[in-house]
PDB file of C-alpha atoms in Angstrom:
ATOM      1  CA  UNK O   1      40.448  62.489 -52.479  1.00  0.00           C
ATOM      2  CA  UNK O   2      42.282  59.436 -52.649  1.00  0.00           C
ATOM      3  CA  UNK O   3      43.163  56.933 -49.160  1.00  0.00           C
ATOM      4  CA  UNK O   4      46.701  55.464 -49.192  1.00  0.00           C
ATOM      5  CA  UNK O   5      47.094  52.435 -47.559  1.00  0.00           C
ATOM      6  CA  UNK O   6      50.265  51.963 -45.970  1.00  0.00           C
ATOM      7  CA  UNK O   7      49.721  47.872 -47.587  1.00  0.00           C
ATOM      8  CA  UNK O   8      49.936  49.553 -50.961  1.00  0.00           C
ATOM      9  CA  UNK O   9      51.084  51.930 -51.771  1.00  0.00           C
ATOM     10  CA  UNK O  10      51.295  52.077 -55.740  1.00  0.00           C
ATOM     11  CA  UNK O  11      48.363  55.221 -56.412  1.00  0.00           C
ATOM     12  CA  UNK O  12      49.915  58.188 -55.660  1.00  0.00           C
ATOM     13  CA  UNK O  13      48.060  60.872 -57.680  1.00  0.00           C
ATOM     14  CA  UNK O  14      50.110  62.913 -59.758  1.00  0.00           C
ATOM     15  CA  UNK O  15      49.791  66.004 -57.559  1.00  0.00           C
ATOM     16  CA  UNK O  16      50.954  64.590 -54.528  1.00  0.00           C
ATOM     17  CA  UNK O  17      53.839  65.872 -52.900  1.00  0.00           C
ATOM     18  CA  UNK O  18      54.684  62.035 -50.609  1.00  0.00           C
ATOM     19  CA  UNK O  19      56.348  59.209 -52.293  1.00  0.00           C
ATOM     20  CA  UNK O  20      56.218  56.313 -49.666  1.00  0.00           C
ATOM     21  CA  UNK O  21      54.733  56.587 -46.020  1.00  0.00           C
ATOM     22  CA  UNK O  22      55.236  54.477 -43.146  1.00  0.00           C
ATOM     23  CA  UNK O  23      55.026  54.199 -39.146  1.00  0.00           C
ATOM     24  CA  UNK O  24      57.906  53.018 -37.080  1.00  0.00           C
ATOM     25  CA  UNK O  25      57.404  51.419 -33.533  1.00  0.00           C
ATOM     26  CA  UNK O  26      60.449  51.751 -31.865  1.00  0.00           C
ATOM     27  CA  UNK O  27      62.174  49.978 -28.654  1.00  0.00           C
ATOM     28  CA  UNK O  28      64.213  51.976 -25.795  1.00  0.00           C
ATOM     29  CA  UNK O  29      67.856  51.475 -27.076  1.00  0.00           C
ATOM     30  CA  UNK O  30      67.209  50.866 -30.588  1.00  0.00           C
ATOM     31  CA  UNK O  31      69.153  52.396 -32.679  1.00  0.00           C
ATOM     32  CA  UNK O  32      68.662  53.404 -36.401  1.00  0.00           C
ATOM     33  CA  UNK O  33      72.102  53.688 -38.241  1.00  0.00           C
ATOM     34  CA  UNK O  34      73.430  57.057 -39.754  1.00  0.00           C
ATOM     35  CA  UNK O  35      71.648  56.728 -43.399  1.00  0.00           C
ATOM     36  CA  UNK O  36      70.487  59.053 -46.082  1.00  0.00           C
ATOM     37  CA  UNK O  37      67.328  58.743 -48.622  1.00  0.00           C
ATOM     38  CA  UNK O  38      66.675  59.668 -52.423  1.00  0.00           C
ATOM     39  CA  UNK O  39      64.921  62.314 -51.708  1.00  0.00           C
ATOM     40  CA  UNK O  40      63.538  64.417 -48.579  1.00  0.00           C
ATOM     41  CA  UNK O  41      62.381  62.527 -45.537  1.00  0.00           C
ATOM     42  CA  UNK O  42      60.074  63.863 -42.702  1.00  0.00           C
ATOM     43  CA  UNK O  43      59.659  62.307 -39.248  1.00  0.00           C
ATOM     44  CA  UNK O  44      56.776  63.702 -37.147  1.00  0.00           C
ATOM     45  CA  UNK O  45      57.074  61.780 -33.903  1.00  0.00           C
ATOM     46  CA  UNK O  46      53.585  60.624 -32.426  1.00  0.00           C
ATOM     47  CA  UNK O  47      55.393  59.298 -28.833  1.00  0.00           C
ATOM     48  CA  UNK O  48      58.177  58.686 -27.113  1.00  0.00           C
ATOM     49  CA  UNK O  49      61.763  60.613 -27.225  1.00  0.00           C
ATOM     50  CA  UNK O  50      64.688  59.771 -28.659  1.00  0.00           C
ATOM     51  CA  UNK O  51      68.324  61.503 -30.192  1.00  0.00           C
ATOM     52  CA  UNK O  52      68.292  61.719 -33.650  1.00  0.00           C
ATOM     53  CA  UNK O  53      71.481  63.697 -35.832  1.00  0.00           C
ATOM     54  CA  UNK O  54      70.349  65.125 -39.199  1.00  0.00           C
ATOM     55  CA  UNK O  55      72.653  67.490 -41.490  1.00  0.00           C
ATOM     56  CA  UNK O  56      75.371  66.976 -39.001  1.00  0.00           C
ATOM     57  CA  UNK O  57      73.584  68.712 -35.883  1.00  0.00           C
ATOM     58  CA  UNK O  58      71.929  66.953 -32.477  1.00  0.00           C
ATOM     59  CA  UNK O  59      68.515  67.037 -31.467  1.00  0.00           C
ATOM     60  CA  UNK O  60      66.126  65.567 -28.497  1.00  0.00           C
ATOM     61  CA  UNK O  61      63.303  64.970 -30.423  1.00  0.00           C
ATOM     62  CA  UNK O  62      59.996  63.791 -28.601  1.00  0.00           C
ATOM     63  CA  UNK O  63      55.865  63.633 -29.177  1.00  0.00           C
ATOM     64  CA  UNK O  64      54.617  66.437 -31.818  1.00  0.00           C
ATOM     65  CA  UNK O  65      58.502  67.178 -33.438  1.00  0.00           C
ATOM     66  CA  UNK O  66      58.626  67.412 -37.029  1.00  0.00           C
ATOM     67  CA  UNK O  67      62.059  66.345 -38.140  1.00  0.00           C
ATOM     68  CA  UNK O  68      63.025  67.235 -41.814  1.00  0.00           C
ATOM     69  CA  UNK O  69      66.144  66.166 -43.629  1.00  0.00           C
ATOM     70  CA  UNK O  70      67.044  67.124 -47.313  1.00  0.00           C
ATOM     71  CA  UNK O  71      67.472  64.002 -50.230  1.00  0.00           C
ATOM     72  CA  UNK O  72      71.263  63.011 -49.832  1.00  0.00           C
ATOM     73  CA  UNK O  73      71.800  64.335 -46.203  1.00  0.00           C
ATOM     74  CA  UNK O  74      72.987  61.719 -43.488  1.00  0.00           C
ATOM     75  CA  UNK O  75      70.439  61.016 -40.162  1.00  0.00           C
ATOM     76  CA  UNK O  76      70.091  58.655 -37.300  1.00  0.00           C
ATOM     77  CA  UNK O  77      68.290  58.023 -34.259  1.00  0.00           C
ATOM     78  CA  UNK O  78      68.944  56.500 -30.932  1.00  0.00           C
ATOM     79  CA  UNK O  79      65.810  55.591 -29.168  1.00  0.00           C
ATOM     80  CA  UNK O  80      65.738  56.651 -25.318  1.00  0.00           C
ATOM     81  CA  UNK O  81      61.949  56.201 -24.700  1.00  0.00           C
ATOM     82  CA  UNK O  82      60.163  54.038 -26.695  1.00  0.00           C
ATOM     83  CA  UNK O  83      58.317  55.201 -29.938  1.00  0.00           C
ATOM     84  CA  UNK O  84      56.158  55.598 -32.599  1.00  0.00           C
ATOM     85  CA  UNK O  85      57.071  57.777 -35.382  1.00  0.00           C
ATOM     86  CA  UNK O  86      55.297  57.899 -38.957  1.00  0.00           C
ATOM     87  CA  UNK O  87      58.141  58.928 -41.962  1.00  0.00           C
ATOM     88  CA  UNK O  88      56.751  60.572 -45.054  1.00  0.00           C
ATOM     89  CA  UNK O  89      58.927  60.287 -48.195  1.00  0.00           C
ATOM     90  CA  UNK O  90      58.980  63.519 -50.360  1.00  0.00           C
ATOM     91  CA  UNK O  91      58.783  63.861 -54.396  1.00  0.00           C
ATOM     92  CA  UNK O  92      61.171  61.045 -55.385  1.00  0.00           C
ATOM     93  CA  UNK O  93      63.258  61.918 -58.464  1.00  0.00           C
ATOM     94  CA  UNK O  94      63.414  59.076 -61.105  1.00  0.00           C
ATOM     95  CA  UNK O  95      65.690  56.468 -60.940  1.00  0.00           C
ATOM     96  CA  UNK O  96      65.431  56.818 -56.713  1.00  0.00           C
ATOM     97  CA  UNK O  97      64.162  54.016 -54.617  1.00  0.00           C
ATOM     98  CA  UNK O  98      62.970  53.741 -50.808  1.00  0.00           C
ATOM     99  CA  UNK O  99      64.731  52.657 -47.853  1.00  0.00           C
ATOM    100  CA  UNK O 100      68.193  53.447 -46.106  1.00  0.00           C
ATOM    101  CA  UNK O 101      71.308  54.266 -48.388  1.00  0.00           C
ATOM    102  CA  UNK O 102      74.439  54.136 -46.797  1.00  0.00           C
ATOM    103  CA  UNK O 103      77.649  56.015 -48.058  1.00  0.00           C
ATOM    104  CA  UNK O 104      80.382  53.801 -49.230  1.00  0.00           C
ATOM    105  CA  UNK O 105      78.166  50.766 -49.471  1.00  0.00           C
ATOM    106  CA  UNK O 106      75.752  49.290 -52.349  1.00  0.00           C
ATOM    107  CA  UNK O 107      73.247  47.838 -49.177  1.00  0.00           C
ATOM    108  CA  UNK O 108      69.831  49.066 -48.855  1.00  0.00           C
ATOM    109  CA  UNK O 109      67.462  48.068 -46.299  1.00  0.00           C
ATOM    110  CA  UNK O 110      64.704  48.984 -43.790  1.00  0.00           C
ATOM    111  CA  UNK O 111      62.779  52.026 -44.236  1.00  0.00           C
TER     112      UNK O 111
END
């Protein structure tokens, strides 16, 4: 069994089902702008509470929620206690790349 660190993360073995991992620490207020990914993108949220709109519906999301959004499908997240969430990318298909896409734009950024 393979370890991933989240430093480098390169070895995915071919049978994995994760693309790109990472844990967010967020700040009351913050706000993560409406955004879509290459491919599926799972939040489970470890503390804290927060807002988040995925597929076009509103949620209160707080410690042990699993939020799931499909590749291509718009999300964001407004922060009303502060947070730590880890995201898990799913399979990503080729030619895809991590971080935020935004419709209408060519920017990527953040994760």
């Amino acid at each position: 069994m393979p370890v991933i660190s989240v430093k480098d993360q390169e070895n995915y073995p071919d049978w994995s089902e994760f693309s790109h991992y990472g844990i967010n620490y967020l700040k009351v207020g913050q706000e993560v702008p409406l955004h879509y990914h290459d491919c599926n993108e799972y939040w489970v949220i470890v503390s804290g509470r927060g807002i988040c709109t995925t597929e076009g519906d509103t949620y209160e999301i707080g410690p042990g929620d699993l939020v799931l959004t499909k590749q291509g499908d718009e999300h964001s997240l407004v922060v009303t206690e502060e947070m730590a969430a880890v995201y898990i990318y799913g399979i990503m298909p080729p030619g895809g790349t991590t971080g935020y896409r935004y419709r209408n734009q060519t920017q990527e950024s953040g994760e």
